[in-house]
Coordinates of C-alpha atoms in Angstrom, one line a residue:
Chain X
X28 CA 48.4 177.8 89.1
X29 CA 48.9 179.9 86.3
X30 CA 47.9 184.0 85.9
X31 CA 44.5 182.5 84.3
X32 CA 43.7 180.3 86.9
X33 CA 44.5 182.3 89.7
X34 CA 42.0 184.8 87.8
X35 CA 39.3 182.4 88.1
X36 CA 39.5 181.0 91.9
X37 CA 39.5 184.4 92.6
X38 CA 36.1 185.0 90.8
X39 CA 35.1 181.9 92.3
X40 CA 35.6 183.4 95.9
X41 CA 34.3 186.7 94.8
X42 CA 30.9 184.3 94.1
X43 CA 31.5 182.8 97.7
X44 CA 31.2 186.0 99.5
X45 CA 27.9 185.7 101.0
X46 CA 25.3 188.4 100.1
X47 CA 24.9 191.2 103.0
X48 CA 21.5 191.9 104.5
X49 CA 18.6 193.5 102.5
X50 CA 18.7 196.3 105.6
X51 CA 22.1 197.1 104.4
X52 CA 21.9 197.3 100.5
X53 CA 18.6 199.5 101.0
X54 CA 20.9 201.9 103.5
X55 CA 23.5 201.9 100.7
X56 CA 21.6 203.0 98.3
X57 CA 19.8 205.8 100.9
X58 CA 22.8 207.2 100.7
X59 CA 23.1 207.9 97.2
X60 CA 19.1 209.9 97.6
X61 CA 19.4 212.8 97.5
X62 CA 16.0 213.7 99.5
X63 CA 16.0 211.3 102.5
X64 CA 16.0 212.0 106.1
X65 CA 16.2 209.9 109.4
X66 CA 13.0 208.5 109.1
X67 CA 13.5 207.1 105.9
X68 CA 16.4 205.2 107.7
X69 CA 14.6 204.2 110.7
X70 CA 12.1 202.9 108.2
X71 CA 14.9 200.3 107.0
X72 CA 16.3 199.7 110.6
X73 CA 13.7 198.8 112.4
X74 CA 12.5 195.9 110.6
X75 CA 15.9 194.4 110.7
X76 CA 16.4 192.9 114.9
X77 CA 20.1 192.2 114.3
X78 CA 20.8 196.0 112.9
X79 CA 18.3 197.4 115.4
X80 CA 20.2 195.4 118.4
X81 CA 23.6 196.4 117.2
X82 CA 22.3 200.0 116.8
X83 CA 21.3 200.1 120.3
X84 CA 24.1 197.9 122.2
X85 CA 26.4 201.0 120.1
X86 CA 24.3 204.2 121.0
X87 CA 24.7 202.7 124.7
X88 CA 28.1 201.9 124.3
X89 CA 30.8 203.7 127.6
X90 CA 31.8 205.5 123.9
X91 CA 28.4 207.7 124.4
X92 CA 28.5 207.9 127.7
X93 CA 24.9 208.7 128.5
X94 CA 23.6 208.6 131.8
X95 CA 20.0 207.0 130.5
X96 CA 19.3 203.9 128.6
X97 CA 18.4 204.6 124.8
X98 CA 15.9 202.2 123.8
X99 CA 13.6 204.0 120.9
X100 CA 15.2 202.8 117.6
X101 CA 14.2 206.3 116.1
X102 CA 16.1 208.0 119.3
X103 CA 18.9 205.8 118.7
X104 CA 19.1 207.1 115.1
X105 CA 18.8 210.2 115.3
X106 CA 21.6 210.6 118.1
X107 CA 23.8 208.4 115.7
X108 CA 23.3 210.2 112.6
X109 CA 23.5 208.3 108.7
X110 CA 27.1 207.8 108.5
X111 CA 27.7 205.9 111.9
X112 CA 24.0 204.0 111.2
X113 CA 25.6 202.9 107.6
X114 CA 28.9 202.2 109.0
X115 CA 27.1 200.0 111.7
X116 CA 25.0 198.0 109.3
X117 CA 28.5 197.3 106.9
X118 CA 30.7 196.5 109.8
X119 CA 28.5 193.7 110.8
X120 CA 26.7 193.2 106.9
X121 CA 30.4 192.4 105.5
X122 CA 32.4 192.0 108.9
X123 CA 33.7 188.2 107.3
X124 CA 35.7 190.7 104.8
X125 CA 36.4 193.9 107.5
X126 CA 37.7 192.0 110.5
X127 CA 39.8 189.9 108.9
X128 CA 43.5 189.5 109.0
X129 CA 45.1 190.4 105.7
X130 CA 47.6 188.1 105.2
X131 CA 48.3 189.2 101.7
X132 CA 48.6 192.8 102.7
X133 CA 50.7 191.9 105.7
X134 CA 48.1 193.1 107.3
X135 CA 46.6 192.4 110.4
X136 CA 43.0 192.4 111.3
X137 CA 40.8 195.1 111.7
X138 CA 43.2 197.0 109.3
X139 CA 40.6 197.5 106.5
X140 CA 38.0 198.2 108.4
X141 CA 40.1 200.8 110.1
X142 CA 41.5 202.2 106.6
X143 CA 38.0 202.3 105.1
X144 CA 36.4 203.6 107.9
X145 CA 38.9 206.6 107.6
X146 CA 38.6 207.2 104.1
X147 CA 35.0 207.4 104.7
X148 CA 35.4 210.0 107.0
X149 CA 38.2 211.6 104.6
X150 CA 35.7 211.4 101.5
X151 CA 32.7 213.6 103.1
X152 CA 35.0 216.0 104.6
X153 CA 37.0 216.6 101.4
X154 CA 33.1 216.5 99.4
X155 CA 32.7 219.9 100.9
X156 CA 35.8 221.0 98.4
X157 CA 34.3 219.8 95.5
X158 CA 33.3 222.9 92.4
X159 CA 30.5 220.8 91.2
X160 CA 28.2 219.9 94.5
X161 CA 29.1 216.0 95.9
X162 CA 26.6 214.5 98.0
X163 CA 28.3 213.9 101.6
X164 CA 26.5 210.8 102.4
X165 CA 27.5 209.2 99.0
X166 CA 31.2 209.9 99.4
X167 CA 31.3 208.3 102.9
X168 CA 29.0 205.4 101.8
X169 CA 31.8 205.5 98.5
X170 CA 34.7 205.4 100.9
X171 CA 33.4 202.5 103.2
X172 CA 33.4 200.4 100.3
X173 CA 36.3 201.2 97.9
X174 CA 39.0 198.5 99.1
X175 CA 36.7 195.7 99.9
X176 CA 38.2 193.6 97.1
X177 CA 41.1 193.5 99.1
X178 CA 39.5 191.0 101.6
X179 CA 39.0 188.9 98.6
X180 CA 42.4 188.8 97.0
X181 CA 43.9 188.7 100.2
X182 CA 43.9 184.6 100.4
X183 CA 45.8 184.3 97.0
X184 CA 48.5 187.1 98.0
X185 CA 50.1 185.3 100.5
X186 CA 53.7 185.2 100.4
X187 CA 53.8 188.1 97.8
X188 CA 54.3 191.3 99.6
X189 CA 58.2 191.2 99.8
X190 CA 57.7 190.2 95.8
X191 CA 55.8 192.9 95.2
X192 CA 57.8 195.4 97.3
X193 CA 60.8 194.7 94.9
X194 CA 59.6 194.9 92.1
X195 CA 58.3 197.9 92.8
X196 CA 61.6 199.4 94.3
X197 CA 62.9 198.1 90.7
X198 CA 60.3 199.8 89.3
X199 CA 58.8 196.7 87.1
X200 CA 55.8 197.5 88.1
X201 CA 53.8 201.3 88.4
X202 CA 51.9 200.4 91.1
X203 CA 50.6 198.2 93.9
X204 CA 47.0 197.6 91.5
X205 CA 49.8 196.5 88.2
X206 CA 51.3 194.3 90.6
X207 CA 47.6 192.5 91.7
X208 CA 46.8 192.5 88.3
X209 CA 50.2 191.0 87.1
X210 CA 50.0 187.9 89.4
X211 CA 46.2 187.5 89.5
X212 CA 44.9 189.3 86.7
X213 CA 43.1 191.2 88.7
X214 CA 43.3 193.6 91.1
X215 CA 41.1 194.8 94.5
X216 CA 39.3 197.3 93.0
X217 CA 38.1 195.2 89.9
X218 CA 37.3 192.0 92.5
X219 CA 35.7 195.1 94.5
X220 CA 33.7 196.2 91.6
X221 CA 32.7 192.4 90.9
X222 CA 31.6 192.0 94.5
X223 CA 29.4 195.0 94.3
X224 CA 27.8 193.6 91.4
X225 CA 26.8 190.3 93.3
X226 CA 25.5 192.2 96.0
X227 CA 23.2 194.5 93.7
X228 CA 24.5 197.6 95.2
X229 CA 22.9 200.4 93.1
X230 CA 24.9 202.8 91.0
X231 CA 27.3 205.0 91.4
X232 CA 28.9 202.8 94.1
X233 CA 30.3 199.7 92.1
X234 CA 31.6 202.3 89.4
X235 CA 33.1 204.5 92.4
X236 CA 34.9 201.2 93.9
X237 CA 36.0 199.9 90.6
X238 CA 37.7 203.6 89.8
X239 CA 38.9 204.5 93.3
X240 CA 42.7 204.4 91.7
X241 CA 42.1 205.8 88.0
X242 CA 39.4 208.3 88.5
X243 CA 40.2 209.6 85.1
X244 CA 39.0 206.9 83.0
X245 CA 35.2 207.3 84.8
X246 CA 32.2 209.0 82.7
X247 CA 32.8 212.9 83.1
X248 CA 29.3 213.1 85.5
X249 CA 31.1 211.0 87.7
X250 CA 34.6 212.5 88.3
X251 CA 34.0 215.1 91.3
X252 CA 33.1 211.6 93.2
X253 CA 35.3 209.3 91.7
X254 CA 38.5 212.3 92.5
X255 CA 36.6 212.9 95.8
X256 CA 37.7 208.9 97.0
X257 CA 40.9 208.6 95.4
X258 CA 41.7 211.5 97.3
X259 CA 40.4 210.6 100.3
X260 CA 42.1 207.0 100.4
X261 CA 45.4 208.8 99.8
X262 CA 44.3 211.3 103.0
X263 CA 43.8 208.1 105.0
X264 CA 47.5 206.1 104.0
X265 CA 49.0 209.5 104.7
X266 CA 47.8 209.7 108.3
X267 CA 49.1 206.2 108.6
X268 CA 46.1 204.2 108.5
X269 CA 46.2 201.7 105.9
X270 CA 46.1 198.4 104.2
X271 CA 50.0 196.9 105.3
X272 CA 52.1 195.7 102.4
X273 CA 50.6 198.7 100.0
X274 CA 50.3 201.2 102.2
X275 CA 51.1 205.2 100.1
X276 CA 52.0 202.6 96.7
X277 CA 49.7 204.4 94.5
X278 CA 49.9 207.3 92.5
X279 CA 48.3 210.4 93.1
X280 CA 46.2 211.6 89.6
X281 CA 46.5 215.2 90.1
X282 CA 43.9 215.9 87.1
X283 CA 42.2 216.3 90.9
X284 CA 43.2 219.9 91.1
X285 CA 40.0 220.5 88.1
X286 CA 37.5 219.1 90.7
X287 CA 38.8 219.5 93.8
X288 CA 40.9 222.5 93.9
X289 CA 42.7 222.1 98.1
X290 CA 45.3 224.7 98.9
X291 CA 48.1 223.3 101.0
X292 CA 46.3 224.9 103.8
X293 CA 43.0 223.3 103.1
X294 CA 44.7 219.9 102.9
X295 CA 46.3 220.6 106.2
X296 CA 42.4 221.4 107.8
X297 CA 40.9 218.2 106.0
X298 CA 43.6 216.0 108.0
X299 CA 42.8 217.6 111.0
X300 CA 39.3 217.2 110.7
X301 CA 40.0 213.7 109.3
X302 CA 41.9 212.7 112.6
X303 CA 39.2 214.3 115.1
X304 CA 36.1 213.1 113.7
X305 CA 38.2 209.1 112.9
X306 CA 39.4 209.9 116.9
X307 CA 35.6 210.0 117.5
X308 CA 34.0 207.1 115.4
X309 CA 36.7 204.7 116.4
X310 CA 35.9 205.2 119.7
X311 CA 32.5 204.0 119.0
X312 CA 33.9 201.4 116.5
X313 CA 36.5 200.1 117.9
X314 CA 35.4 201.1 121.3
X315 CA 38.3 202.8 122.5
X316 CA 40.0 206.5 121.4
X317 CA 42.1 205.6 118.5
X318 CA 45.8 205.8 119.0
X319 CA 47.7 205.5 115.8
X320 CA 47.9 202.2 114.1
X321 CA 48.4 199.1 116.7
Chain H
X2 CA 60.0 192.9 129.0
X3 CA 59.6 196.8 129.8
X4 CA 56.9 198.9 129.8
X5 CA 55.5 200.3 126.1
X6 CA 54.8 204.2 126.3
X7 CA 52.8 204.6 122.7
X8 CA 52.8 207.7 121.3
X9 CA 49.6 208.5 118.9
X10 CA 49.1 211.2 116.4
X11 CA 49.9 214.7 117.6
X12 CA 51.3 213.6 120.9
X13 CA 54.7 212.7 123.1
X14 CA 56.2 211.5 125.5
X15 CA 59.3 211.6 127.5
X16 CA 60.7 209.1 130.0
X17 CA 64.3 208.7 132.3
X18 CA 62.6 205.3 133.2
X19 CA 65.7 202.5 131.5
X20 CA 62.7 200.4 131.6
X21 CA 60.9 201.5 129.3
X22 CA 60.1 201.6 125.5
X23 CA 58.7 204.4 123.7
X24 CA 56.7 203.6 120.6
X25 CA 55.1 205.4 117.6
X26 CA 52.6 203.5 115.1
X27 CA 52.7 203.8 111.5
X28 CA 54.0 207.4 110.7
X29 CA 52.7 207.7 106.7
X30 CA 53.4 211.5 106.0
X31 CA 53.5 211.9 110.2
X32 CA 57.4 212.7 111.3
X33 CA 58.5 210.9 114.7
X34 CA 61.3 213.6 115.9
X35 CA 63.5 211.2 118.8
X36 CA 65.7 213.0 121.3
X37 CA 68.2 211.8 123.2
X38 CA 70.3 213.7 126.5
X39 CA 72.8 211.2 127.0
X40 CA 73.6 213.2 130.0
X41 CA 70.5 213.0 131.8
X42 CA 69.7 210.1 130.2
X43 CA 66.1 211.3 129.3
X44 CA 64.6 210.3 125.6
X45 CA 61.6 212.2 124.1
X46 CA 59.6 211.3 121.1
X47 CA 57.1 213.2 119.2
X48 CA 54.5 212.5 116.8
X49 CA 54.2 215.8 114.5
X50 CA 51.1 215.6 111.8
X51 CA 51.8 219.3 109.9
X52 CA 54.1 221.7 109.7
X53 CA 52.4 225.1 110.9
X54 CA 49.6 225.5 113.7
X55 CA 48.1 229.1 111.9
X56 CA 46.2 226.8 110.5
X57 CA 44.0 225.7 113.6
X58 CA 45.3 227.5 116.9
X59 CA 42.5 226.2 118.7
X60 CA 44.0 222.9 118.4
X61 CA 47.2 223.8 119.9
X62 CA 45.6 224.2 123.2
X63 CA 44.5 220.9 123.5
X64 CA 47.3 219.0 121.2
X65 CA 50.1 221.4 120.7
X66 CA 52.2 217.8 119.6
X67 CA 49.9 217.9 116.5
X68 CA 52.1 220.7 115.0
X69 CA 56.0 220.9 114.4
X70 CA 56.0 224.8 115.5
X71 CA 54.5 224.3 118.4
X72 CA 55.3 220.6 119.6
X73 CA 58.9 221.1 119.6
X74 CA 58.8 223.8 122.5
X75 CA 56.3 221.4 123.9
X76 CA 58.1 218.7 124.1
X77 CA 61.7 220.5 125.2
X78 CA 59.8 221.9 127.6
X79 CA 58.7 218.4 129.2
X80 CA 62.1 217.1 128.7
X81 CA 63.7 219.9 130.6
X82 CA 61.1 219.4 133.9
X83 CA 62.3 215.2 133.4
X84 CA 65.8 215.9 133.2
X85 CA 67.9 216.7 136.2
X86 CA 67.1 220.4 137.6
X87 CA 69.4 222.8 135.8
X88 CA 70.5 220.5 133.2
X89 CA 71.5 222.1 130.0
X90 CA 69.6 220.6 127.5
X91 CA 71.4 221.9 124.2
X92 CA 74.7 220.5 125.7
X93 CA 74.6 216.8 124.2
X94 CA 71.8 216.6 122.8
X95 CA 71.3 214.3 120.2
X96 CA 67.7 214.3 117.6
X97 CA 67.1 211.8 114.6
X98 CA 64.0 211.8 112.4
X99 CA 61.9 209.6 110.7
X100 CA 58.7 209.2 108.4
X101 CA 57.5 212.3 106.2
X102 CA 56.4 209.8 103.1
X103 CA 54.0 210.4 100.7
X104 CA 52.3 208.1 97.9
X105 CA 53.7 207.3 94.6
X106 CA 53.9 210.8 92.1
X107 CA 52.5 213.4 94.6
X108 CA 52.5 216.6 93.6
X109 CA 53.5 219.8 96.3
X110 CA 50.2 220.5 97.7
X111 CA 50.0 216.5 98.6
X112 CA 53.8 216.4 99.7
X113 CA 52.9 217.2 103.2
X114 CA 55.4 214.4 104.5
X115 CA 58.5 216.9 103.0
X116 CA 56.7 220.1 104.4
X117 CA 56.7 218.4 107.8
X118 CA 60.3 217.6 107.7
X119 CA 61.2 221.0 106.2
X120 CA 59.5 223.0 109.2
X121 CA 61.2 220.5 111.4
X122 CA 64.7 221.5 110.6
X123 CA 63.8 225.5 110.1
X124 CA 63.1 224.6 113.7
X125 CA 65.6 222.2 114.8
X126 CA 68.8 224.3 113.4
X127 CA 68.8 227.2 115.0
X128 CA 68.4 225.5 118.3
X129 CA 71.4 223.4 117.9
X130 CA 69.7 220.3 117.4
X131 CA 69.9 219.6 113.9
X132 CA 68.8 215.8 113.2
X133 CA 72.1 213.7 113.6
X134 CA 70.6 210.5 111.3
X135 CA 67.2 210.6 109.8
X136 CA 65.1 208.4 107.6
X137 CA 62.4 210.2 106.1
X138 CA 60.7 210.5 102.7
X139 CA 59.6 207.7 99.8
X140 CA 56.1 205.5 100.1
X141 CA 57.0 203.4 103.2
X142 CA 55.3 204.0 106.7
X143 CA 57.7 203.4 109.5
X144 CA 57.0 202.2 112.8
X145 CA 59.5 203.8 115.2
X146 CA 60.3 202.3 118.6
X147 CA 63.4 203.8 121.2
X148 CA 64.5 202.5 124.2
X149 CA 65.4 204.2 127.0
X150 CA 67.7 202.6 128.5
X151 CA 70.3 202.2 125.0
X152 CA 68.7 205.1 123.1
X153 CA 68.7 202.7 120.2
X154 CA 66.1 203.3 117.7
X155 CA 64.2 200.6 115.7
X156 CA 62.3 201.1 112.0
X157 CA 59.9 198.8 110.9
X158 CA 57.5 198.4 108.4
X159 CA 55.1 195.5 106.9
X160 CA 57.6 194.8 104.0
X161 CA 61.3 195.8 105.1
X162 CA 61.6 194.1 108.5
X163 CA 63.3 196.0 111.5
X164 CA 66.3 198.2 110.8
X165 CA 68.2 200.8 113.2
X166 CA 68.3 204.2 112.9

């Protein structure tokens, strides 16, 4: 298959990825309100008996461990807060693409969801840095999303991380996007950016994924955001929690320092709060406190 | 097969046991610090995440591990109550490092991976333990495992394989 039609089975799988629940995309965009509160997100639960069951089995998970049974939905929610109520409507609204194993990343399963999950976490902390004002709930909602191309290109990587790695190390290529884009013609946060499209997820989010790794070239509006994810992807490689294969092979676009302006120090307090509140979520998530990368 | 002691973010572990494995998951700017007493036969391993602990002291109470200025004494400490009573610990003592990268182009205030390492051996130096071997720096995130028994380290990560340290 050549670059061309590698190109198009991989728009053809982005078409394949089944459409994620109306539940979801309304909590997506939710997120991007900026006058909402919990009952607005109740409002979208409850009519959803999957979400609502998930939301439930979660809040009475051993990870809470509360000594009475939760069964209001609106109790539920408001003990959860947004971020974990979003995060538990796109861990089961796109789990065919989270829970998979990354074969083309050398990855193995769980990873994304893990890495996405963390740069979530990374994006509303590091929001609070921001000179212009950056909605919270956005980044997170932002940082759960940016990489979920990768569970798309994935299945036409395979066999091309050792590839890639050289060419890298020879320095043929700038980055672990150039490389993508070199064999497929495309790379994860383009098929991202394509998959948000299908799914009708409001804006800023499929601009956001698409520019996760060149916030420069988004619309000047958007940059706090845009510089607000890329940094927070980079905050979750560094604390060892990414993708396999391309784990830390991306630049860093330090144009950053106009919209975000961290001090060594503050950097050192946003991975700390990073790892405490990640320690915390994955215990719900993954059900277990996290211990590095297994 | 031995037993797998892993070692998360911020934490360590030390074992005499020849049994058993100590292990550390994917280190991105993290620095794994491995010491060995061949005399005692006791191996340690930390997980550092920063440099300084000013930064957060109430963190140190609970997790003094996360930081290198305070999880070195930490973990010397434990090592010295593993070892044989009245062991000298500086007397053949042997340390190697590894991890400390850092994406692609990072610029000082992201370069935390070369802070840590730079605080290590301020630390490590005047203590006589100055790393013997160490494999730190570029965009690769190392997965370090040690025995206990051979003190033999192994590096891995998703694209280079296993290599020794």
């Amino acid at each position: 298959m050549n670059r061309q039609e590698k190109q198009a089975a991989v728009r053809e799988a982005i078409n394949k990825v089944p459409l994620i629940s109306s539940a979801a995309a309304r909590l997506l965009e939710l997120s991007g309100e900026s006058e909402h509160g919990i009952v607005d997100i109740v409002n979208i639960v409850k009519y959803d008996a999957v979400l609502t069951s998930q939301i439930l089995k979660v809040v009475n998970s051993a990870a809470f461990a509360r000594r009475t049974e939760v069964y209001s939905i609106d109790h539920a929610v408001s003990l959860l807060g947004e971020d974990m109520v979003v995060g538990i409507a796109m861990s089961e609204a796109a789990a065919l693409l989270f829970d998979k194993k990354l074969e083309g990343y050398a990855a193995e399963a769980g990873s994304l969801w893990r890495h996405d999950l963390k740069t979530a976490i990374a994006a509303k902390i590091i929001a609070g840095y921001a000179r212009t004002k950056v909605n919270g709930d956005l980044a997170f909602t932002c940082g759960l999303l940016h990489d979920l191309g990768k569970g798309v290109l994935s299945d036409f990587l395979r066999n091309t991380p050792e590839k890639i790695r050289r060419a890298m190390e020879e320095k043929k290529v700038p980055d672990y996007a150039a490389a993508e884009r070199a064999i497929l013609g495309i790379d994860h946060a383009e098929a991202g950016y394509e998959l948000s499209l299908n799914w009708n997820l409001p804006a800023p989010l499929p601009q956001a994924i698409r520019f996760h790794h060149q916030p420069a070239l988004i619309d000047e509006a958007l940059k706090p955001l845009l510089y607000t994810i890329h940094l927070a992807d980079i905050v979750a490689m560094m604390s060892g929690v990414g993708t396999g294969s391309d784990d830390l092979q991306y630049t860093l676009d330090t144009a950053y320092e106009m919209y975000i302006p961290l001090s060594g120090n503050e950097l050192a307090m946003v991975m700390l709060g990073v790892e405490q509140e990640f320690s915390k979520a994955a215990a719900v998530f993954l059900g277990k406190e996290e211990e590095a990368s297994e | 097969m031995g037993k797998t002691v892993v070692v998360g973010v911020g934490e360590f572990a030390v074992s005499n046991d020849p049994g058993e494995v100590i292990k550390t998951f994917a280190l991105g700017s993290c620095v794994a610090v491995i010491f060995l007493h061949k005399p005692t036969r006791t191996v340690g391993l930390i997980h550092v995440a920063l440099p300084e602990s000013s930064i957060s002291p109430d963190i140190v109470r609970d997790r003094p591990g996360y930081f290198v200025d305070t999880g070195i004494p930490a973990i010397l400490k434990k090592m010295a109550a593993c070892a044989t009573p009245g062991a000298n610990l500086t007397q053949g003592m042997m340390v190697k490092i590894a991890g400390g990268a850092n994406v692609l182009d990072t610029n000082n205030t992201f370069n935390i991976g070369k802070r840590n390492v730079l605080a290590l051996k301020k630390i490590l130096w005047p203590l006589g333990m100055g790393p013997v071997a160490e494999d730190v720096g570029g965009s690769i995130s190392r997965t370090v495992s040690v025995s206990v028994e051979t003190g033999k380290i192994a590096l891995s990560s998703p694209t280079k394989g296993v290599w020794e340290l």
